[in-house]
GROMACS .gro file of C-alpha atoms in nm:
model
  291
    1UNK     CA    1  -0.276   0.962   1.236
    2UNK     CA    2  -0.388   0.885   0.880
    3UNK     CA    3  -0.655   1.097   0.928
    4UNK     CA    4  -0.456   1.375   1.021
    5UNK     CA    5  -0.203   1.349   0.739
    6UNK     CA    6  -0.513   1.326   0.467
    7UNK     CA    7  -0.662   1.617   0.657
    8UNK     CA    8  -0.321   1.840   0.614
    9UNK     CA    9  -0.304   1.773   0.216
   10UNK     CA   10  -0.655   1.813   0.169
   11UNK     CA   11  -0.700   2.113   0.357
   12UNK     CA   12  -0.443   2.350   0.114
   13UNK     CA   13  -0.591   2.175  -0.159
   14UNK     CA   14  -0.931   2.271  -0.099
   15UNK     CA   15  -0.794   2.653  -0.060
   16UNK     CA   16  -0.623   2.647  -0.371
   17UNK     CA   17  -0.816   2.447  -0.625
   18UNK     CA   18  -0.971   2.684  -0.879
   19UNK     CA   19  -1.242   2.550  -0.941
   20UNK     CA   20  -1.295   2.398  -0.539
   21UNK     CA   21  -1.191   2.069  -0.453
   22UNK     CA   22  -1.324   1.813  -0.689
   23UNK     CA   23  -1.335   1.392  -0.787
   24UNK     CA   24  -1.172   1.513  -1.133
   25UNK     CA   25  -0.868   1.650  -1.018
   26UNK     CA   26  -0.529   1.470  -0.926
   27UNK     CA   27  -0.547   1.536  -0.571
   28UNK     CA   28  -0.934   1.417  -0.570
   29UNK     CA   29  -0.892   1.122  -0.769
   30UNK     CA   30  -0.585   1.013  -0.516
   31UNK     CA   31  -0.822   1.082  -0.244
   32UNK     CA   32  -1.079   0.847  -0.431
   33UNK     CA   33  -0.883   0.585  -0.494
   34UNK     CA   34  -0.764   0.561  -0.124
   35UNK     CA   35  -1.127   0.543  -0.042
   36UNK     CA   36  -1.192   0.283  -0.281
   37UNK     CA   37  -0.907   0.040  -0.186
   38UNK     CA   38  -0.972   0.085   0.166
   39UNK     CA   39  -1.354  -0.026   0.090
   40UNK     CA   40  -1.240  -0.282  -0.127
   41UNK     CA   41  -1.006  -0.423   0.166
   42UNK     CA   42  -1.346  -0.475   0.461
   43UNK     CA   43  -1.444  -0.702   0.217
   44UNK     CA   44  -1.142  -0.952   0.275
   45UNK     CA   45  -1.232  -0.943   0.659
   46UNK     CA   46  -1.542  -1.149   0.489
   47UNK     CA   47  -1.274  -1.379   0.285
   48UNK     CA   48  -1.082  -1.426   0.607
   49UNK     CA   49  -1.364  -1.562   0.809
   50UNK     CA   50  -1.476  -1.806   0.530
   51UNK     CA   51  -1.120  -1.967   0.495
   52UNK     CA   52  -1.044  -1.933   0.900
   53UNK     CA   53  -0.725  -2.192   0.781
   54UNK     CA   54  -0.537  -1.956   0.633
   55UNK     CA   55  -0.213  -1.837   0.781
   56UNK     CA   56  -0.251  -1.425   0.729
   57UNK     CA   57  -0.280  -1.342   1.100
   58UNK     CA   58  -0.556  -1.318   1.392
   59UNK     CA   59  -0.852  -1.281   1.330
   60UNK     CA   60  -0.895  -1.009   1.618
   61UNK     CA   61  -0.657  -0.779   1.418
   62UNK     CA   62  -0.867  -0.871   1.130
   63UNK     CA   63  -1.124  -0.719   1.297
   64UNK     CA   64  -0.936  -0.383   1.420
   65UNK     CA   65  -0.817  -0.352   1.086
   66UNK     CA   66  -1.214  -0.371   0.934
   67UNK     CA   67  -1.292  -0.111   1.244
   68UNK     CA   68  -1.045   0.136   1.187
   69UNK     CA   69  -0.903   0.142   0.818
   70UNK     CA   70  -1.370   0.125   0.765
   71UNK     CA   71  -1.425   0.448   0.943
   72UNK     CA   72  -1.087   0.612   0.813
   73UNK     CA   73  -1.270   0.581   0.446
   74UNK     CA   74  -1.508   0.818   0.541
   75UNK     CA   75  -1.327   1.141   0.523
   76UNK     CA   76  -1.103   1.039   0.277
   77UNK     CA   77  -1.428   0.966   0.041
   78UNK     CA   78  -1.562   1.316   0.140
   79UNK     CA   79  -1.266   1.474   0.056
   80UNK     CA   80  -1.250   1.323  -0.282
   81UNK     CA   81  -1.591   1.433  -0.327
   82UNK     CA   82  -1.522   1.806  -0.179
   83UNK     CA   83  -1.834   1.745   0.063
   84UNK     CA   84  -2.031   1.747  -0.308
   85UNK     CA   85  -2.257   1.502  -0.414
   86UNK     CA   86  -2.260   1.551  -0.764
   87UNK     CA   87  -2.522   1.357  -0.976
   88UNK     CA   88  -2.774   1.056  -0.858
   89UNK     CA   89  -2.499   0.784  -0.819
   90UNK     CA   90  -2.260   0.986  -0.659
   91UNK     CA   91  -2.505   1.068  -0.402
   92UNK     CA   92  -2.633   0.671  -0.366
   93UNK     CA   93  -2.319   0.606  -0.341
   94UNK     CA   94  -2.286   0.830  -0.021
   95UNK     CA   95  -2.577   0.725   0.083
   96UNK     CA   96  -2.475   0.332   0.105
   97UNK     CA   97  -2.161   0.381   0.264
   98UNK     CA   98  -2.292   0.645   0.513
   99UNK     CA   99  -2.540   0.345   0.615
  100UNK     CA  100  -2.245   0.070   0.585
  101UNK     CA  101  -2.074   0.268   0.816
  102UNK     CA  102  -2.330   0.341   1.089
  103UNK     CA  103  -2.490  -0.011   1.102
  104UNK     CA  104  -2.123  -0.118   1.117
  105UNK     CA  105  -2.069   0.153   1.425
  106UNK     CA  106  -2.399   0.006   1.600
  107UNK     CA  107  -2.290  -0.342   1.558
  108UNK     CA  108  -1.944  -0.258   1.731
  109UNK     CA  109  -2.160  -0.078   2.005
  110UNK     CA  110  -2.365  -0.379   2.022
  111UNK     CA  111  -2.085  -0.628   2.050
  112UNK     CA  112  -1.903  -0.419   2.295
  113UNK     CA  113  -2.226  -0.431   2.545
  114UNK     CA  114  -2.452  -0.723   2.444
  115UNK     CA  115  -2.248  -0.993   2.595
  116UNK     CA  116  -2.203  -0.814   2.932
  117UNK     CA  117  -2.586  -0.782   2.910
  118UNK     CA  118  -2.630  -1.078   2.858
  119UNK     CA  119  -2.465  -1.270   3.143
  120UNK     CA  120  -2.640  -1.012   3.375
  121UNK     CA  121  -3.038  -1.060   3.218
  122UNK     CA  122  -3.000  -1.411   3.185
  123UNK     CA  123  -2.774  -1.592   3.400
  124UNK     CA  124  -2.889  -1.958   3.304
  125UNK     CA  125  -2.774  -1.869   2.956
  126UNK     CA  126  -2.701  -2.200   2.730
  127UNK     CA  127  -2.565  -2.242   2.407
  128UNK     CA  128  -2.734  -2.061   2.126
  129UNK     CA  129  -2.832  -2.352   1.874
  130UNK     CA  130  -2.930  -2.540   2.203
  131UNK     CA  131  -3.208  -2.357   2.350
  132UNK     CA  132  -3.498  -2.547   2.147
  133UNK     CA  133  -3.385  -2.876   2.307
  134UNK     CA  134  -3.344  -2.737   2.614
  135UNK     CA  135  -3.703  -2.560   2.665
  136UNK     CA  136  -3.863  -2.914   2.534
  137UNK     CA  137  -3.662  -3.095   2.853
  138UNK     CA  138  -3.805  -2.772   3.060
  139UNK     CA  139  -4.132  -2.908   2.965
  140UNK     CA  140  -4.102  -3.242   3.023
  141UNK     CA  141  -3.960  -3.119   3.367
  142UNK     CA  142  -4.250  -2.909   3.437
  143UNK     CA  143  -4.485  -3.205   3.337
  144UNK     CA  144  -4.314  -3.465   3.555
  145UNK     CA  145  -4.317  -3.229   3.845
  146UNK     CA  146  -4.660  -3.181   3.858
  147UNK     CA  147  -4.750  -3.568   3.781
  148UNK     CA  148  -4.558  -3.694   4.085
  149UNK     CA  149  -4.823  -3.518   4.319
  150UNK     CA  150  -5.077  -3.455   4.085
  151UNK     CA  151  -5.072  -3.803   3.896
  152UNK     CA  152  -5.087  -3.854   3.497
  153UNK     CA  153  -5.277  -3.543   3.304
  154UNK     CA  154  -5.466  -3.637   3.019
  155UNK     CA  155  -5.460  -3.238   2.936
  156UNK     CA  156  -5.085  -3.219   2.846
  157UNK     CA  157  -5.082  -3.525   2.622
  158UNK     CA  158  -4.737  -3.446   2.408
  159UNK     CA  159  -4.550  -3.437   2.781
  160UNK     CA  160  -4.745  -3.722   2.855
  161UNK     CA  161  -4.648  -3.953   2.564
  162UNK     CA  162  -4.301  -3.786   2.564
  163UNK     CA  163  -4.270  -3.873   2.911
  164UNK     CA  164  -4.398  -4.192   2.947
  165UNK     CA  165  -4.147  -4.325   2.663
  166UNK     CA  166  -3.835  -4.185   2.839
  167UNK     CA  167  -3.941  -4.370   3.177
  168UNK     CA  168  -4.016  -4.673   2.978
  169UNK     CA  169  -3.616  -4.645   2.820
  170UNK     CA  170  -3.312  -4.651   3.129
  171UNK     CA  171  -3.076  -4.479   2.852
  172UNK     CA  172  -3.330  -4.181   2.833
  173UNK     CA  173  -3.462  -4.159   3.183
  174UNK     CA  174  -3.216  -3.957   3.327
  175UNK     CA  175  -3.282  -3.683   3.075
  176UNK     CA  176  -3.554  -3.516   3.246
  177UNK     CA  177  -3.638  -3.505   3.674
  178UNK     CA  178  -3.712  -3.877   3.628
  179UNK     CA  179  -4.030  -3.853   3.849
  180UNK     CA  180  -4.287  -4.091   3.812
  181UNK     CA  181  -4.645  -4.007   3.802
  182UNK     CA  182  -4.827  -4.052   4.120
  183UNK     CA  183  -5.126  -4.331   4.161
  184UNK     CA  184  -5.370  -4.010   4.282
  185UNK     CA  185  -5.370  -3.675   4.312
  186UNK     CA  186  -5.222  -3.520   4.642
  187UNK     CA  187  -5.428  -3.377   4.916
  188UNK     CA  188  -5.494  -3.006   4.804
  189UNK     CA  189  -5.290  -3.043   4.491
  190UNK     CA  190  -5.554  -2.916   4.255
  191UNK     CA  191  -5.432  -2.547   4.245
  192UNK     CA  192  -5.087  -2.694   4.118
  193UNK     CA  193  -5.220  -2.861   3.812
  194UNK     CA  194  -5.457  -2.539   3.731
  195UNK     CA  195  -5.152  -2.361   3.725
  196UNK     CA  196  -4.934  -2.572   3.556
  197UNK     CA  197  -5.228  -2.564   3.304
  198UNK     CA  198  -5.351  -2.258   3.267
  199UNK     CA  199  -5.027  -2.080   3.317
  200UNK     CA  200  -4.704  -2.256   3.291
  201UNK     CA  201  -4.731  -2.498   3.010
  202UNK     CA  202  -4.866  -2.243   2.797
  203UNK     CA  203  -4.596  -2.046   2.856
  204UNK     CA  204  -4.363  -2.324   2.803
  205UNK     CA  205  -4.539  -2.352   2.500
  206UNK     CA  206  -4.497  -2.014   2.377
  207UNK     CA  207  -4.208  -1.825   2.289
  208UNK     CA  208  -4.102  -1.691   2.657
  209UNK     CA  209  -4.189  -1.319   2.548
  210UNK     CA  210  -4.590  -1.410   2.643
  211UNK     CA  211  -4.751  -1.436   2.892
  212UNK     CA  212  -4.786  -1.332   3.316
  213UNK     CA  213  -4.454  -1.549   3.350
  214UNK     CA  214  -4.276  -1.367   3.132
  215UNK     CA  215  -4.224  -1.066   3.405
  216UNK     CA  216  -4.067  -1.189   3.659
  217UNK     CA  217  -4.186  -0.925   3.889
  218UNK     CA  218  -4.576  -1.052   3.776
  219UNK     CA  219  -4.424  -1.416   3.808
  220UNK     CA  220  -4.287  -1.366   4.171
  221UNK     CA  221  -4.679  -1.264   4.257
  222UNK     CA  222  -4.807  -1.567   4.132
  223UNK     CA  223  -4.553  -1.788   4.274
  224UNK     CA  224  -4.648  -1.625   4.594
  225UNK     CA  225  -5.055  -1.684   4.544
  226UNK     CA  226  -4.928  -2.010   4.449
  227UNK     CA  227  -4.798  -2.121   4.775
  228UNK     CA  228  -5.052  -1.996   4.964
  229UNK     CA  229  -5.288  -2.207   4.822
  230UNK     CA  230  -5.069  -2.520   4.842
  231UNK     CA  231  -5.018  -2.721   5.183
  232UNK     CA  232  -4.636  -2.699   5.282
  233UNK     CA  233  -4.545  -3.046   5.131
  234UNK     CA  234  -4.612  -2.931   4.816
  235UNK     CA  235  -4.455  -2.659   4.777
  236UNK     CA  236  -4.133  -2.819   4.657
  237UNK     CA  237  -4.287  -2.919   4.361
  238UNK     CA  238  -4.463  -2.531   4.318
  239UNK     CA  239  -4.105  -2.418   4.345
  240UNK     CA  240  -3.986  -2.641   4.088
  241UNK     CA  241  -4.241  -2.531   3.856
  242UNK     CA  242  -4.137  -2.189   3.905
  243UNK     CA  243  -3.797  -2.204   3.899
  244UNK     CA  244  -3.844  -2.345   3.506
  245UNK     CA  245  -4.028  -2.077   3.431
  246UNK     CA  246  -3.777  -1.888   3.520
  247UNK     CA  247  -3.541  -2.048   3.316
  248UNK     CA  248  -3.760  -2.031   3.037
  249UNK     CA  249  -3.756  -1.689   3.022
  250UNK     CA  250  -3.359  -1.623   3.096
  251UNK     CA  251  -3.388  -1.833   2.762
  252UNK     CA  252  -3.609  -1.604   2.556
  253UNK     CA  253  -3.368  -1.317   2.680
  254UNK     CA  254  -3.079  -1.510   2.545
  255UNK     CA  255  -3.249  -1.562   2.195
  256UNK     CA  256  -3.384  -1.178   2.212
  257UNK     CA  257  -3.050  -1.086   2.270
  258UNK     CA  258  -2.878  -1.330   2.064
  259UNK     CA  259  -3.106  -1.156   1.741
  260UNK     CA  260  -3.000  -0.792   1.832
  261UNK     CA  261  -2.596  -0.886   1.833
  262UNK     CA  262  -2.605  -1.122   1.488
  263UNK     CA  263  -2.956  -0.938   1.323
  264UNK     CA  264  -2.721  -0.625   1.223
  265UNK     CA  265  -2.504  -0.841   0.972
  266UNK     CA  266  -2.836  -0.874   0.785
  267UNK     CA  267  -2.796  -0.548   0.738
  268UNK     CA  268  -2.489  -0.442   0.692
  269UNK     CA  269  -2.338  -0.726   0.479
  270UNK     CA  270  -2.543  -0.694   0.226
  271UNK     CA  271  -2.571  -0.275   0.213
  272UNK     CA  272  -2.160  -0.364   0.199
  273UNK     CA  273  -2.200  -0.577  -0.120
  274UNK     CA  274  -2.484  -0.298  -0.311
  275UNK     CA  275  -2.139  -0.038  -0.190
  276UNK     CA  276  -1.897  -0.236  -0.390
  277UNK     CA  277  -2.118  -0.245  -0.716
  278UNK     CA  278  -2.202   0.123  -0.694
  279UNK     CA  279  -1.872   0.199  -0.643
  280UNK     CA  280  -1.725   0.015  -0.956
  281UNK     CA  281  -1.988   0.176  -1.151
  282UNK     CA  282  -1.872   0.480  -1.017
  283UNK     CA  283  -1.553   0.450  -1.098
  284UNK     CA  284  -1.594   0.333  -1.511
  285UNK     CA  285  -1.821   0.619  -1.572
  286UNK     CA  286  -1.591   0.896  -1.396
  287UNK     CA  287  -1.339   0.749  -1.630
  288UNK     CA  288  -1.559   0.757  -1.924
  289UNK     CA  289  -1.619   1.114  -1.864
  290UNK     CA  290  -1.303   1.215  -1.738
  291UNK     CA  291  -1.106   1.047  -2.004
   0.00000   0.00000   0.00000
């Protein structure tokens, strides 16, 4: 609607300006200053989310607010400017807020889509800020699994130590399968610890993106040479392995996807701060000129 009513002013404006539409005149310099307030305001969407205790409404119509009142700058800017960039700041100054504006569109699209993404690519989502602490007990879990049939492994010394210590502590034992290692290797249990190993704890290791576990598809055909290698009583413990590696990389989904729906604010935050000092230097030397 706003749109519309700046449209209808600046439209018989535009027709009847001598000289075209320009910044200089009254009816540009209103249009400017609308623009310029309106940019000015998106900023206090930042000041609201530092001081969340602040009684001046919810933060959701914060946000529509930023959304809307952001994208209804735009024409109001180019009609101050009379679709003219006219001089090197000017045309920065374009430049910055056309880029504000379209990593501010892409992180609505990404917010809007991420999420739902999200719960669908990896189910066994966790908390964020969590994940570190929750691969290292994936570890220990993959160590402890293959230990109870394969016995200690002098190979995977950190799990080792780790777990050792938490079976040697009551508080901490329950943090991880709790299996103790077994007094000697299983019958035919040697192609479970080459592929713990070789393949899993590397990719435990790693960051989930590496690796023939990281596809699942590439996983499943492993899990499946896997098991036919492995006599039926062991293939609890194959499964178990498995199945962690499969959480491990729902994980390294979650912190892909986590990167792609914050990473734009790295962006756009500070493109939005170089927009607010162009556009007060802007402003003093079209009044220096002007006036």
């Amino acid at each position: 609607m706003l749109g519309a009513i700046a449209t209808a002013f600046y439209v018989p404006y535009a027709r009847q300006a001598p000289e075209g539409p320009r910044g200089s005149t009254a009816v540009g310099l209103g249009f400017g200053v609308a623009a310029a307030a309106l940019m000015a305001f998106e900023w206090l969407l930042n000041a609201r989310k530092r001081v969340p205790t602040w009684n001046l409404g919810k933060a959701e119509t914060w946000l529509k607010g930023h959304i809307w009142l952001g994208l209804l700058a735009v024409p109001l800017a180019l009609f101050h400017s009379g679709f003219h960039l006219r001089g090197t700041l000017a045309a920065a100054l374009m430049i910055v807020f056309v880029v504000v504006i379209l990593s501010g569109v892409f992180g609505l699209v990404l917010q809007q889509f991420l999420p739902r993404l999200m719960s669908l690519a990896a189910p066994g989502e966790t908390i964020y800020e969590q994940i570190p602490h929750v691969i290292e007990t994936l570890r220990l879990d993959a160590y402890e699994a293959v230990a109870a049939v394969c016995g200690a492994l002098a190979e995977a010394e950190g799990e080792r130590a780790e777990s050792e210590a938490i079976q040697s502590d009551p508080r901490r034992a329950r943090q991880v399968l709790g299996r103790r290692p077994a007094a000697a290797p299983a019958e035919g249990s040697a192609p479970l610890r080459r592929f713990y190993l070789e393949t899993v704890r590397p990719f435990l290791m790693g960051d989930g993106r590496h690796g023939p576990l990281a596809d699942a598809r590439q996983a499943e055909r492993l899990a499946q040479g896997l098991l036919r290698l492995l006599p039926p009583v062991l293939h609890d413990a194959a499964g178990d392995l498995i199945a962690i590696a499969a959480e491990r990389r729902d994980y390294a989904v979650q912190a892909r996807l986590h990167r792609w729906l914050h990473g734009w604010i790295l962006l756009h935050v500070p493109l939005a701060a170089a927009l607010l000092v162009l556009l007060v230097a802007h402003a003093v030397l079209a009044l220096r000129y002007t006036y």
